[in-house]
């Protein structure tokens, strides 16, 4: 995809808009970075994966108060981190974050690395999270692409109502739009994500307040509905995911985080689904099952 000739103007317009309207979020504050360093950025990015901002903020504050550094978290047990994760969803992220903290202590002297290649070696870190840490904490120049960014590019550049399924091309597309200066590129990354989150939303875009509306290919085309080929997530109600969540909640709330296996039937009566949920939780390392008992991992 060739770089649009209007790219510098986009950068200026987005930077101005972002400076005036960006939400006041904890991880964007200077004192947050000063207090927690790259570790704070890493924890926030783990929590923000597929979880709304409003749910993340109180959990993030509690987490960093308990474990303000990778070294502090590395001394925790898996049971403690799964319990602290509470209702954030996708609890394997808690175990991955714990393993990442141990790796940072063992291989990086307790300091979250700056290089994307080294960040990618940590447990649970993919292209987005690695680049987010390198850009939003260290200020390096990399494309950072999340769902919101992909939607903005799809509409602004390609005239599509929804982005195509994620692919390696996403980073290439974003790279062509980034300003050359490191500071400007970091702001551009953040502003694109913010634009998709609060203006260029999936269902009710606010095109009338978009700073890039005059250059938007989708808006010029009359906002055609071009379809959405991304894979849809299965319904949560009644799913195995809900069963897993109910069983984990049971153990988080139980004394010493353990119960007799038979108690699980009180929390999820469908026996077949309950057994599948228990088996998958054990396989993921989120619970242990032995001697007729279920418990959070030691």
PDB file of C-alpha atoms in Angstrom:
ATOM      1  CA  UNK A   1       0.000   0.000   0.000  1.00  0.00           C
ATOM      2  CA  UNK A   2       1.690   3.268  -1.048  1.00  0.00           C
ATOM      3  CA  UNK A   3       1.928   6.008   1.560  1.00  0.00           C
ATOM      4  CA  UNK A   4      -0.901   8.515   1.085  1.00  0.00           C
ATOM      5  CA  UNK A   5       0.289  11.941   0.004  1.00  0.00           C
ATOM      6  CA  UNK A   6      -1.777  13.475   2.812  1.00  0.00           C
ATOM      7  CA  UNK A   7       0.000  11.488   5.556  1.00  0.00           C
ATOM      8  CA  UNK A   8       1.845  14.470   7.146  1.00  0.00           C
ATOM      9  CA  UNK A   9      -1.444  16.355   7.354  1.00  0.00           C
ATOM     10  CA  UNK A  10      -3.056  13.331   8.988  1.00  0.00           C
ATOM     11  CA  UNK A  11      -0.312  13.247  11.591  1.00  0.00           C
ATOM     12  CA  UNK A  12      -0.735  16.928  12.427  1.00  0.00           C
ATOM     13  CA  UNK A  13      -4.529  16.703  12.565  1.00  0.00           C
ATOM     14  CA  UNK A  14      -4.493  13.591  14.726  1.00  0.00           C
ATOM     15  CA  UNK A  15      -1.851  14.960  17.075  1.00  0.00           C
ATOM     16  CA  UNK A  16      -3.844  18.140  17.606  1.00  0.00           C
ATOM     17  CA  UNK A  17      -7.086  16.223  18.138  1.00  0.00           C
ATOM     18  CA  UNK A  18      -5.460  13.742  20.507  1.00  0.00           C
ATOM     19  CA  UNK A  19      -3.855  16.500  22.544  1.00  0.00           C
ATOM     20  CA  UNK A  20      -7.246  18.153  23.041  1.00  0.00           C
ATOM     21  CA  UNK A  21      -9.533  15.168  23.555  1.00  0.00           C
ATOM     22  CA  UNK A  22      -7.590  12.080  24.689  1.00  0.00           C
ATOM     23  CA  UNK A  23      -9.098  10.297  27.656  1.00  0.00           C
ATOM     24  CA  UNK A  24      -7.284  10.681  30.956  1.00  0.00           C
ATOM     25  CA  UNK A  25      -6.221   7.065  31.511  1.00  0.00           C
ATOM     26  CA  UNK A  26      -3.779   5.969  34.239  1.00  0.00           C
ATOM     27  CA  UNK A  27      -1.183   4.468  31.894  1.00  0.00           C
ATOM     28  CA  UNK A  28      -0.997   7.708  29.900  1.00  0.00           C
ATOM     29  CA  UNK A  29       0.086   9.803  32.883  1.00  0.00           C
ATOM     30  CA  UNK A  30       3.722  10.775  33.400  1.00  0.00           C
ATOM     31  CA  UNK A  31       3.692   9.760  37.063  1.00  0.00           C
ATOM     32  CA  UNK A  32       2.499   6.262  36.109  1.00  0.00           C
ATOM     33  CA  UNK A  33       5.547   5.751  33.898  1.00  0.00           C
ATOM     34  CA  UNK A  34       7.849   7.237  36.514  1.00  0.00           C
ATOM     35  CA  UNK A  35       6.471   4.997  39.256  1.00  0.00           C
ATOM     36  CA  UNK A  36       6.129   1.687  37.455  1.00  0.00           C
ATOM     37  CA  UNK A  37       8.359   1.972  34.395  1.00  0.00           C
ATOM     38  CA  UNK A  38       7.875  -0.403  31.489  1.00  0.00           C
ATOM     39  CA  UNK A  39       6.380  -2.943  33.896  1.00  0.00           C
ATOM     40  CA  UNK A  40       3.307  -0.755  34.349  1.00  0.00           C
ATOM     41  CA  UNK A  41       2.859  -0.507  30.589  1.00  0.00           C
ATOM     42  CA  UNK A  42       3.267  -4.271  30.205  1.00  0.00           C
ATOM     43  CA  UNK A  43       0.696  -5.063  32.893  1.00  0.00           C
ATOM     44  CA  UNK A  44      -1.810  -2.587  31.476  1.00  0.00           C
ATOM     45  CA  UNK A  45      -1.437  -4.022  27.974  1.00  0.00           C
ATOM     46  CA  UNK A  46      -1.970  -7.574  29.239  1.00  0.00           C
ATOM     47  CA  UNK A  47      -5.147  -6.499  30.998  1.00  0.00           C
ATOM     48  CA  UNK A  48      -6.490  -4.453  28.098  1.00  0.00           C
ATOM     49  CA  UNK A  49      -6.502  -7.420  25.709  1.00  0.00           C
ATOM     50  CA  UNK A  50     -10.191  -8.045  24.933  1.00  0.00           C
ATOM     51  CA  UNK A  51     -11.259  -6.260  28.144  1.00  0.00           C
ATOM     52  CA  UNK A  52     -12.999  -2.848  28.368  1.00  0.00           C
ATOM     53  CA  UNK A  53     -10.993   0.036  29.809  1.00  0.00           C
ATOM     54  CA  UNK A  54     -13.492   0.684  32.609  1.00  0.00           C
ATOM     55  CA  UNK A  55     -13.060  -2.852  33.943  1.00  0.00           C
ATOM     56  CA  UNK A  56      -9.284  -2.741  33.696  1.00  0.00           C
ATOM     57  CA  UNK A  57      -8.576   0.452  35.668  1.00  0.00           C
ATOM     58  CA  UNK A  58      -9.466  -0.752  39.215  1.00  0.00           C
ATOM     59  CA  UNK A  59      -7.790  -4.126  38.653  1.00  0.00           C
ATOM     60  CA  UNK A  60      -4.650  -2.483  37.295  1.00  0.00           C
ATOM     61  CA  UNK A  61      -4.348  -0.193  40.301  1.00  0.00           C
ATOM     62  CA  UNK A  62      -4.812  -3.088  42.735  1.00  0.00           C
ATOM     63  CA  UNK A  63      -2.366  -5.282  40.823  1.00  0.00           C
ATOM     64  CA  UNK A  64       0.412  -2.699  40.744  1.00  0.00           C
ATOM     65  CA  UNK A  65      -0.120  -1.810  44.381  1.00  0.00           C
ATOM     66  CA  UNK A  66       0.465  -5.473  45.249  1.00  0.00           C
ATOM     67  CA  UNK A  67       3.194  -6.164  42.681  1.00  0.00           C
ATOM     68  CA  UNK A  68       4.794  -2.856  41.589  1.00  0.00           C
ATOM     69  CA  UNK A  69       7.780  -4.554  39.916  1.00  0.00           C
ATOM     70  CA  UNK A  70       8.485  -7.786  38.039  1.00  0.00           C
ATOM     71  CA  UNK A  71      10.625  -8.915  40.984  1.00  0.00           C
ATOM     72  CA  UNK A  72       7.714  -8.493  43.377  1.00  0.00           C
ATOM     73  CA  UNK A  73       5.395 -10.491  41.145  1.00  0.00           C
ATOM     74  CA  UNK A  74       7.970 -13.213  40.493  1.00  0.00           C
ATOM     75  CA  UNK A  75       7.723 -14.207  44.176  1.00  0.00           C
ATOM     76  CA  UNK A  76       3.948 -14.723  43.954  1.00  0.00           C
ATOM     77  CA  UNK A  77       2.348 -18.129  43.506  1.00  0.00           C
ATOM     78  CA  UNK A  78       0.175 -19.015  40.505  1.00  0.00           C
ATOM     79  CA  UNK A  79      -2.791 -19.275  42.883  1.00  0.00           C
ATOM     80  CA  UNK A  80      -2.231 -15.707  44.056  1.00  0.00           C
ATOM     81  CA  UNK A  81      -2.096 -14.274  40.556  1.00  0.00           C
ATOM     82  CA  UNK A  82      -5.168 -16.198  39.350  1.00  0.00           C
ATOM     83  CA  UNK A  83      -7.068 -15.004  42.419  1.00  0.00           C
ATOM     84  CA  UNK A  84      -5.940 -11.398  41.918  1.00  0.00           C
ATOM     85  CA  UNK A  85      -6.992 -11.527  38.249  1.00  0.00           C
ATOM     86  CA  UNK A  86     -10.580 -11.822  39.515  1.00  0.00           C
ATOM     87  CA  UNK A  87     -13.193 -11.282  36.778  1.00  0.00           C
ATOM     88  CA  UNK A  88     -11.016  -9.764  34.052  1.00  0.00           C
ATOM     89  CA  UNK A  89     -11.622 -12.760  31.797  1.00  0.00           C
ATOM     90  CA  UNK A  90      -9.219 -14.919  29.785  1.00  0.00           C
ATOM     91  CA  UNK A  91      -7.403 -15.878  33.017  1.00  0.00           C
ATOM     92  CA  UNK A  92      -4.519 -17.567  31.221  1.00  0.00           C
ATOM     93  CA  UNK A  93      -3.242 -14.014  30.817  1.00  0.00           C
ATOM     94  CA  UNK A  94      -2.574 -13.965  34.571  1.00  0.00           C
ATOM     95  CA  UNK A  95      -0.341 -17.023  34.347  1.00  0.00           C
ATOM     96  CA  UNK A  96       1.429 -15.674  31.269  1.00  0.00           C
ATOM     97  CA  UNK A  97       2.071 -12.367  33.027  1.00  0.00           C
ATOM     98  CA  UNK A  98       3.454 -14.217  36.039  1.00  0.00           C
ATOM     99  CA  UNK A  99       5.792 -16.261  33.831  1.00  0.00           C
ATOM    100  CA  UNK A 100       6.855 -13.104  32.009  1.00  0.00           C
ATOM    101  CA  UNK A 101       7.728 -11.488  35.351  1.00  0.00           C
ATOM    102  CA  UNK A 102       9.883 -14.483  36.277  1.00  0.00           C
ATOM    103  CA  UNK A 103      11.616 -14.335  32.881  1.00  0.00           C
ATOM    104  CA  UNK A 104      12.287 -10.596  33.256  1.00  0.00           C
ATOM    105  CA  UNK A 105      13.913 -11.240  36.632  1.00  0.00           C
ATOM    106  CA  UNK A 106      15.916 -14.253  35.471  1.00  0.00           C
ATOM    107  CA  UNK A 107      17.063 -12.971  32.073  1.00  0.00           C
ATOM    108  CA  UNK A 108      16.850  -9.162  32.179  1.00  0.00           C
ATOM    109  CA  UNK A 109      17.885  -8.219  35.737  1.00  0.00           C
ATOM    110  CA  UNK A 110      14.310  -7.309  36.629  1.00  0.00           C
ATOM    111  CA  UNK A 111      13.928  -4.653  33.910  1.00  0.00           C
ATOM    112  CA  UNK A 112      11.364  -5.142  31.123  1.00  0.00           C
ATOM    113  CA  UNK A 113      13.437  -5.148  27.912  1.00  0.00           C
ATOM    114  CA  UNK A 114      13.191  -2.452  25.294  1.00  0.00           C
ATOM    115  CA  UNK A 115      13.885  -4.454  22.123  1.00  0.00           C
ATOM    116  CA  UNK A 116      10.840  -5.911  20.377  1.00  0.00           C
ATOM    117  CA  UNK A 117      12.696  -9.159  19.685  1.00  0.00           C
ATOM    118  CA  UNK A 118      13.418  -9.660  23.397  1.00  0.00           C
ATOM    119  CA  UNK A 119       9.889  -8.686  24.413  1.00  0.00           C
ATOM    120  CA  UNK A 120       8.523 -11.303  22.023  1.00  0.00           C
ATOM    121  CA  UNK A 121      10.495 -13.964  23.908  1.00  0.00           C
ATOM    122  CA  UNK A 122       8.462 -13.338  27.069  1.00  0.00           C
ATOM    123  CA  UNK A 123       5.430 -15.516  27.833  1.00  0.00           C
ATOM    124  CA  UNK A 124       2.112 -14.287  26.479  1.00  0.00           C
ATOM    125  CA  UNK A 125       3.568 -11.423  24.435  1.00  0.00           C
ATOM    126  CA  UNK A 126       2.729 -11.088  20.754  1.00  0.00           C
ATOM    127  CA  UNK A 127       3.298  -8.467  18.077  1.00  0.00           C
ATOM    128  CA  UNK A 128       0.899  -5.928  19.540  1.00  0.00           C
ATOM    129  CA  UNK A 129       2.022  -6.057  23.179  1.00  0.00           C
ATOM    130  CA  UNK A 130       5.743  -6.067  22.340  1.00  0.00           C
ATOM    131  CA  UNK A 131       5.437  -3.004  20.143  1.00  0.00           C
ATOM    132  CA  UNK A 132       3.103  -1.252  22.577  1.00  0.00           C
ATOM    133  CA  UNK A 133       5.710  -1.484  25.347  1.00  0.00           C
ATOM    134  CA  UNK A 134       8.520  -0.369  23.044  1.00  0.00           C
ATOM    135  CA  UNK A 135       6.497   2.596  21.764  1.00  0.00           C
ATOM    136  CA  UNK A 136       4.378   3.772  24.675  1.00  0.00           C
ATOM    137  CA  UNK A 137       7.006   3.423  27.372  1.00  0.00           C
ATOM    138  CA  UNK A 138      10.370   3.581  25.616  1.00  0.00           C
ATOM    139  CA  UNK A 139       9.267   5.939  22.826  1.00  0.00           C
ATOM    140  CA  UNK A 140      10.696   3.894  19.951  1.00  0.00           C
ATOM    141  CA  UNK A 141       9.321   4.010  16.416  1.00  0.00           C
ATOM    142  CA  UNK A 142       7.271   0.907  15.560  1.00  0.00           C
ATOM    143  CA  UNK A 143       3.792   0.368  14.154  1.00  0.00           C
ATOM    144  CA  UNK A 144       1.293  -0.578  16.883  1.00  0.00           C
ATOM    145  CA  UNK A 145      -1.870  -2.148  15.527  1.00  0.00           C
ATOM    146  CA  UNK A 146      -4.940  -3.147  17.522  1.00  0.00           C
ATOM    147  CA  UNK A 147      -8.564  -3.721  16.485  1.00  0.00           C
ATOM    148  CA  UNK A 148      -9.329  -0.007  16.637  1.00  0.00           C
ATOM    149  CA  UNK A 149      -6.340   0.933  14.477  1.00  0.00           C
ATOM    150  CA  UNK A 150      -7.234  -1.688  11.907  1.00  0.00           C
ATOM    151  CA  UNK A 151     -10.781  -0.337  11.641  1.00  0.00           C
ATOM    152  CA  UNK A 152      -9.564   3.248  11.149  1.00  0.00           C
ATOM    153  CA  UNK A 153      -7.166   2.186   8.375  1.00  0.00           C
ATOM    154  CA  UNK A 154      -9.846   0.064   6.698  1.00  0.00           C
ATOM    155  CA  UNK A 155     -12.204   3.020   6.490  1.00  0.00           C
ATOM    156  CA  UNK A 156      -9.784   5.881   6.002  1.00  0.00           C
ATOM    157  CA  UNK A 157      -7.528   4.281   3.391  1.00  0.00           C
ATOM    158  CA  UNK A 158      -9.439   1.359   1.875  1.00  0.00           C
ATOM    159  CA  UNK A 159     -13.051   2.525   2.009  1.00  0.00           C
ATOM    160  CA  UNK A 160     -14.224  -0.571   3.884  1.00  0.00           C
ATOM    161  CA  UNK A 161     -16.810  -0.562   6.659  1.00  0.00           C
ATOM    162  CA  UNK A 162     -14.876  -3.176   8.645  1.00  0.00           C
ATOM    163  CA  UNK A 163     -11.292  -4.414   8.506  1.00  0.00           C
ATOM    164  CA  UNK A 164     -10.298  -7.680   6.908  1.00  0.00           C
ATOM    165  CA  UNK A 165      -9.154 -10.569   9.143  1.00  0.00           C
ATOM    166  CA  UNK A 166      -5.860  -9.779  10.940  1.00  0.00           C
ATOM    167  CA  UNK A 167      -2.718 -10.500   8.956  1.00  0.00           C
ATOM    168  CA  UNK A 168       0.958  -9.606   8.751  1.00  0.00           C
ATOM    169  CA  UNK A 169      -0.009  -6.830   6.296  1.00  0.00           C
ATOM    170  CA  UNK A 170      -1.480  -4.825   9.164  1.00  0.00           C
ATOM    171  CA  UNK A 171       1.957  -3.800  10.434  1.00  0.00           C
ATOM    172  CA  UNK A 172       3.090  -2.908   6.913  1.00  0.00           C
ATOM    173  CA  UNK A 173       0.018  -0.733   6.346  1.00  0.00           C
ATOM    174  CA  UNK A 174       0.534   1.110   9.611  1.00  0.00           C
ATOM    175  CA  UNK A 175       4.262   1.540   8.918  1.00  0.00           C
ATOM    176  CA  UNK A 176       3.519   3.492   5.743  1.00  0.00           C
ATOM    177  CA  UNK A 177       1.456   5.989   7.742  1.00  0.00           C
ATOM    178  CA  UNK A 178       3.849   6.593  10.644  1.00  0.00           C
ATOM    179  CA  UNK A 179       5.666   9.930  10.862  1.00  0.00           C
ATOM    180  CA  UNK A 180       9.453   9.590  10.728  1.00  0.00           C
ATOM    181  CA  UNK A 181      10.146  11.304  14.054  1.00  0.00           C
ATOM    182  CA  UNK A 182       9.983   8.952  17.025  1.00  0.00           C
ATOM    183  CA  UNK A 183       7.937  11.241  19.264  1.00  0.00           C
ATOM    184  CA  UNK A 184       5.445  12.024  16.507  1.00  0.00           C
ATOM    185  CA  UNK A 185       5.119   8.351  15.587  1.00  0.00           C
ATOM    186  CA  UNK A 186       4.332   7.396  19.187  1.00  0.00           C
ATOM    187  CA  UNK A 187       1.582  10.024  19.335  1.00  0.00           C
ATOM    188  CA  UNK A 188       0.253   8.885  15.959  1.00  0.00           C
ATOM    189  CA  UNK A 189       0.044   5.272  17.168  1.00  0.00           C
ATOM    190  CA  UNK A 190      -1.842   6.305  20.299  1.00  0.00           C
ATOM    191  CA  UNK A 191      -4.095   8.701  18.417  1.00  0.00           C
ATOM    192  CA  UNK A 192      -5.109   6.103  15.820  1.00  0.00           C
ATOM    193  CA  UNK A 193      -6.099   3.711  18.592  1.00  0.00           C
ATOM    194  CA  UNK A 194      -7.990   6.459  20.419  1.00  0.00           C
ATOM    195  CA  UNK A 195      -9.773   7.512  17.235  1.00  0.00           C
ATOM    196  CA  UNK A 196     -11.032   3.976  16.667  1.00  0.00           C
ATOM    197  CA  UNK A 197     -12.044   3.580  20.302  1.00  0.00           C
ATOM    198  CA  UNK A 198     -14.116   6.760  20.696  1.00  0.00           C
ATOM    199  CA  UNK A 199     -14.930   8.151  17.214  1.00  0.00           C
ATOM    200  CA  UNK A 200     -14.478   5.590  14.430  1.00  0.00           C
ATOM    201  CA  UNK A 201     -16.363   2.938  16.378  1.00  0.00           C
ATOM    202  CA  UNK A 202     -17.650  -0.307  14.929  1.00  0.00           C
ATOM    203  CA  UNK A 203     -21.385   0.354  15.228  1.00  0.00           C
ATOM    204  CA  UNK A 204     -21.990   4.088  15.549  1.00  0.00           C
ATOM    205  CA  UNK A 205     -19.070   6.076  14.114  1.00  0.00           C
ATOM    206  CA  UNK A 206     -19.104   9.793  14.923  1.00  0.00           C
ATOM    207  CA  UNK A 207     -17.902  10.983  11.540  1.00  0.00           C
ATOM    208  CA  UNK A 208     -19.072  14.539  12.244  1.00  0.00           C
ATOM    209  CA  UNK A 209     -16.284  14.999  14.827  1.00  0.00           C
ATOM    210  CA  UNK A 210     -13.560  12.948  13.138  1.00  0.00           C
ATOM    211  CA  UNK A 211     -10.403  15.010  12.479  1.00  0.00           C
ATOM    212  CA  UNK A 212      -9.732  12.976   9.318  1.00  0.00           C
ATOM    213  CA  UNK A 213     -13.269  12.988   7.894  1.00  0.00           C
ATOM    214  CA  UNK A 214     -12.366  15.099   4.849  1.00  0.00           C
ATOM    215  CA  UNK A 215      -9.873  12.431   3.690  1.00  0.00           C
ATOM    216  CA  UNK A 216     -11.858   9.311   4.625  1.00  0.00           C
ATOM    217  CA  UNK A 217     -12.366   6.993   1.655  1.00  0.00           C
ATOM    218  CA  UNK A 218     -15.300   5.236   3.308  1.00  0.00           C
ATOM    219  CA  UNK A 219     -17.103   8.472   4.132  1.00  0.00           C
ATOM    220  CA  UNK A 220     -16.581   9.820   0.606  1.00  0.00           C
ATOM    221  CA  UNK A 221     -18.049   6.597  -0.794  1.00  0.00           C
ATOM    222  CA  UNK A 222     -21.231   7.057   1.237  1.00  0.00           C
ATOM    223  CA  UNK A 223     -20.378   4.682   4.088  1.00  0.00           C
ATOM    224  CA  UNK A 224     -21.130   1.454   2.170  1.00  0.00           C
ATOM    225  CA  UNK A 225     -21.560  -1.725   4.202  1.00  0.00           C
ATOM    226  CA  UNK A 226     -18.861  -3.886   2.676  1.00  0.00           C
ATOM    227  CA  UNK A 227     -19.279  -6.839   5.025  1.00  0.00           C
ATOM    228  CA  UNK A 228     -17.197  -8.248   7.853  1.00  0.00           C
ATOM    229  CA  UNK A 229     -15.169 -11.386   7.187  1.00  0.00           C
ATOM    230  CA  UNK A 230     -13.605 -11.612  10.634  1.00  0.00           C
ATOM    231  CA  UNK A 231     -14.343 -14.725  12.679  1.00  0.00           C
ATOM    232  CA  UNK A 232     -17.117 -14.161  15.213  1.00  0.00           C
ATOM    233  CA  UNK A 233     -16.648 -15.217  18.804  1.00  0.00           C
ATOM    234  CA  UNK A 234     -19.069 -17.881  20.011  1.00  0.00           C
ATOM    235  CA  UNK A 235     -21.937 -16.844  22.278  1.00  0.00           C
ATOM    236  CA  UNK A 236     -20.811 -16.592  25.911  1.00  0.00           C
ATOM    237  CA  UNK A 237     -24.060 -17.514  27.670  1.00  0.00           C
ATOM    238  CA  UNK A 238     -24.147 -21.266  28.236  1.00  0.00           C
ATOM    239  CA  UNK A 239     -20.696 -21.758  26.684  1.00  0.00           C
ATOM    240  CA  UNK A 240     -17.717 -23.705  27.971  1.00  0.00           C
ATOM    241  CA  UNK A 241     -16.084 -20.321  28.605  1.00  0.00           C
ATOM    242  CA  UNK A 242     -18.871 -19.410  30.998  1.00  0.00           C
ATOM    243  CA  UNK A 243     -18.538 -22.765  32.734  1.00  0.00           C
ATOM    244  CA  UNK A 244     -14.790 -22.203  33.145  1.00  0.00           C
ATOM    245  CA  UNK A 245     -15.432 -18.762  34.585  1.00  0.00           C
ATOM    246  CA  UNK A 246     -17.985 -20.078  37.075  1.00  0.00           C
ATOM    247  CA  UNK A 247     -15.617 -22.787  38.315  1.00  0.00           C
ATOM    248  CA  UNK A 248     -12.701 -20.384  38.650  1.00  0.00           C
ATOM    249  CA  UNK A 249     -14.873 -17.937  40.553  1.00  0.00           C
ATOM    250  CA  UNK A 250     -15.886 -20.770  42.891  1.00  0.00           C
ATOM    251  CA  UNK A 251     -12.231 -21.472  43.691  1.00  0.00           C
ATOM    252  CA  UNK A 252     -11.251 -17.817  44.027  1.00  0.00           C
ATOM    253  CA  UNK A 253     -13.987 -17.321  46.612  1.00  0.00           C
ATOM    254  CA  UNK A 254     -13.447 -20.601  48.503  1.00  0.00           C
ATOM    255  CA  UNK A 255     -11.460 -20.740  51.767  1.00  0.00           C
ATOM    256  CA  UNK A 256      -7.836 -21.517  50.894  1.00  0.00           C
ATOM    257  CA  UNK A 257      -8.994 -21.614  47.240  1.00  0.00           C
ATOM    258  CA  UNK A 258      -9.912 -25.296  47.317  1.00  0.00           C
ATOM    259  CA  UNK A 259     -13.134 -27.334  47.406  1.00  0.00           C
ATOM    260  CA  UNK A 260     -14.177 -30.997  47.195  1.00  0.00           C
ATOM    261  CA  UNK A 261     -14.694 -31.920  43.549  1.00  0.00           C
ATOM    262  CA  UNK A 262     -18.378 -32.667  44.170  1.00  0.00           C
ATOM    263  CA  UNK A 263     -19.054 -29.047  45.107  1.00  0.00           C
ATOM    264  CA  UNK A 264     -18.439 -28.051  41.479  1.00  0.00           C
ATOM    265  CA  UNK A 265     -21.846 -29.488  40.573  1.00  0.00           C
ATOM    266  CA  UNK A 266     -23.476 -26.749  42.630  1.00  0.00           C
ATOM    267  CA  UNK A 267     -21.794 -24.108  40.502  1.00  0.00           C
ATOM    268  CA  UNK A 268     -22.299 -25.715  37.067  1.00  0.00           C
ATOM    269  CA  UNK A 269     -24.942 -28.460  36.915  1.00  0.00           C
ATOM    270  CA  UNK A 270     -24.300 -29.644  33.332  1.00  0.00           C
ATOM    271  CA  UNK A 271     -22.025 -32.598  34.061  1.00  0.00           C
ATOM    272  CA  UNK A 272     -20.543 -33.033  30.596  1.00  0.00           C
ATOM    273  CA  UNK A 273     -19.788 -29.362  30.181  1.00  0.00           C
ATOM    274  CA  UNK A 274     -18.484 -29.135  33.747  1.00  0.00           C
ATOM    275  CA  UNK A 275     -16.038 -31.987  33.118  1.00  0.00           C
ATOM    276  CA  UNK A 276     -14.827 -30.364  29.888  1.00  0.00           C
ATOM    277  CA  UNK A 277     -14.340 -27.087  31.705  1.00  0.00           C
ATOM    278  CA  UNK A 278     -12.378 -28.744  34.524  1.00  0.00           C
ATOM    279  CA  UNK A 279     -10.211 -30.678  32.067  1.00  0.00           C
ATOM    280  CA  UNK A 280      -9.409 -27.537  30.082  1.00  0.00           C
ATOM    281  CA  UNK A 281      -8.647 -25.513  33.226  1.00  0.00           C
ATOM    282  CA  UNK A 282      -6.266 -28.233  34.399  1.00  0.00           C
ATOM    283  CA  UNK A 283      -4.624 -28.362  30.959  1.00  0.00           C
ATOM    284  CA  UNK A 284      -4.137 -24.584  31.043  1.00  0.00           C
ATOM    285  CA  UNK A 285      -2.565 -24.744  34.496  1.00  0.00           C
ATOM    286  CA  UNK A 286      -5.319 -22.615  36.018  1.00  0.00           C
ATOM    287  CA  UNK A 287      -6.498 -25.236  38.507  1.00  0.00           C
ATOM    288  CA  UNK A 288      -5.291 -28.539  39.944  1.00  0.00           C
ATOM    289  CA  UNK A 289      -7.412 -31.643  40.506  1.00  0.00           C
ATOM    290  CA  UNK A 290      -6.344 -34.526  42.730  1.00  0.00           C
ATOM    291  CA  UNK A 291      -7.469 -36.585  45.711  1.00  0.00           C
ATOM    292  CA  UNK A 292     -11.105 -35.637  45.078  1.00  0.00           C
ATOM    293  CA  UNK A 293     -10.337 -31.946  45.341  1.00  0.00           C
ATOM    294  CA  UNK A 294     -10.162 -28.922  43.054  1.00  0.00           C
ATOM    295  CA  UNK A 295      -7.825 -26.026  43.909  1.00  0.00           C
ATOM    296  CA  UNK A 296      -6.011 -23.087  42.429  1.00  0.00           C
ATOM    297  CA  UNK A 297      -2.458 -23.973  41.389  1.00  0.00           C
ATOM    298  CA  UNK A 298       0.254 -24.056  44.025  1.00  0.00           C
TER     299      UNK A 298
END
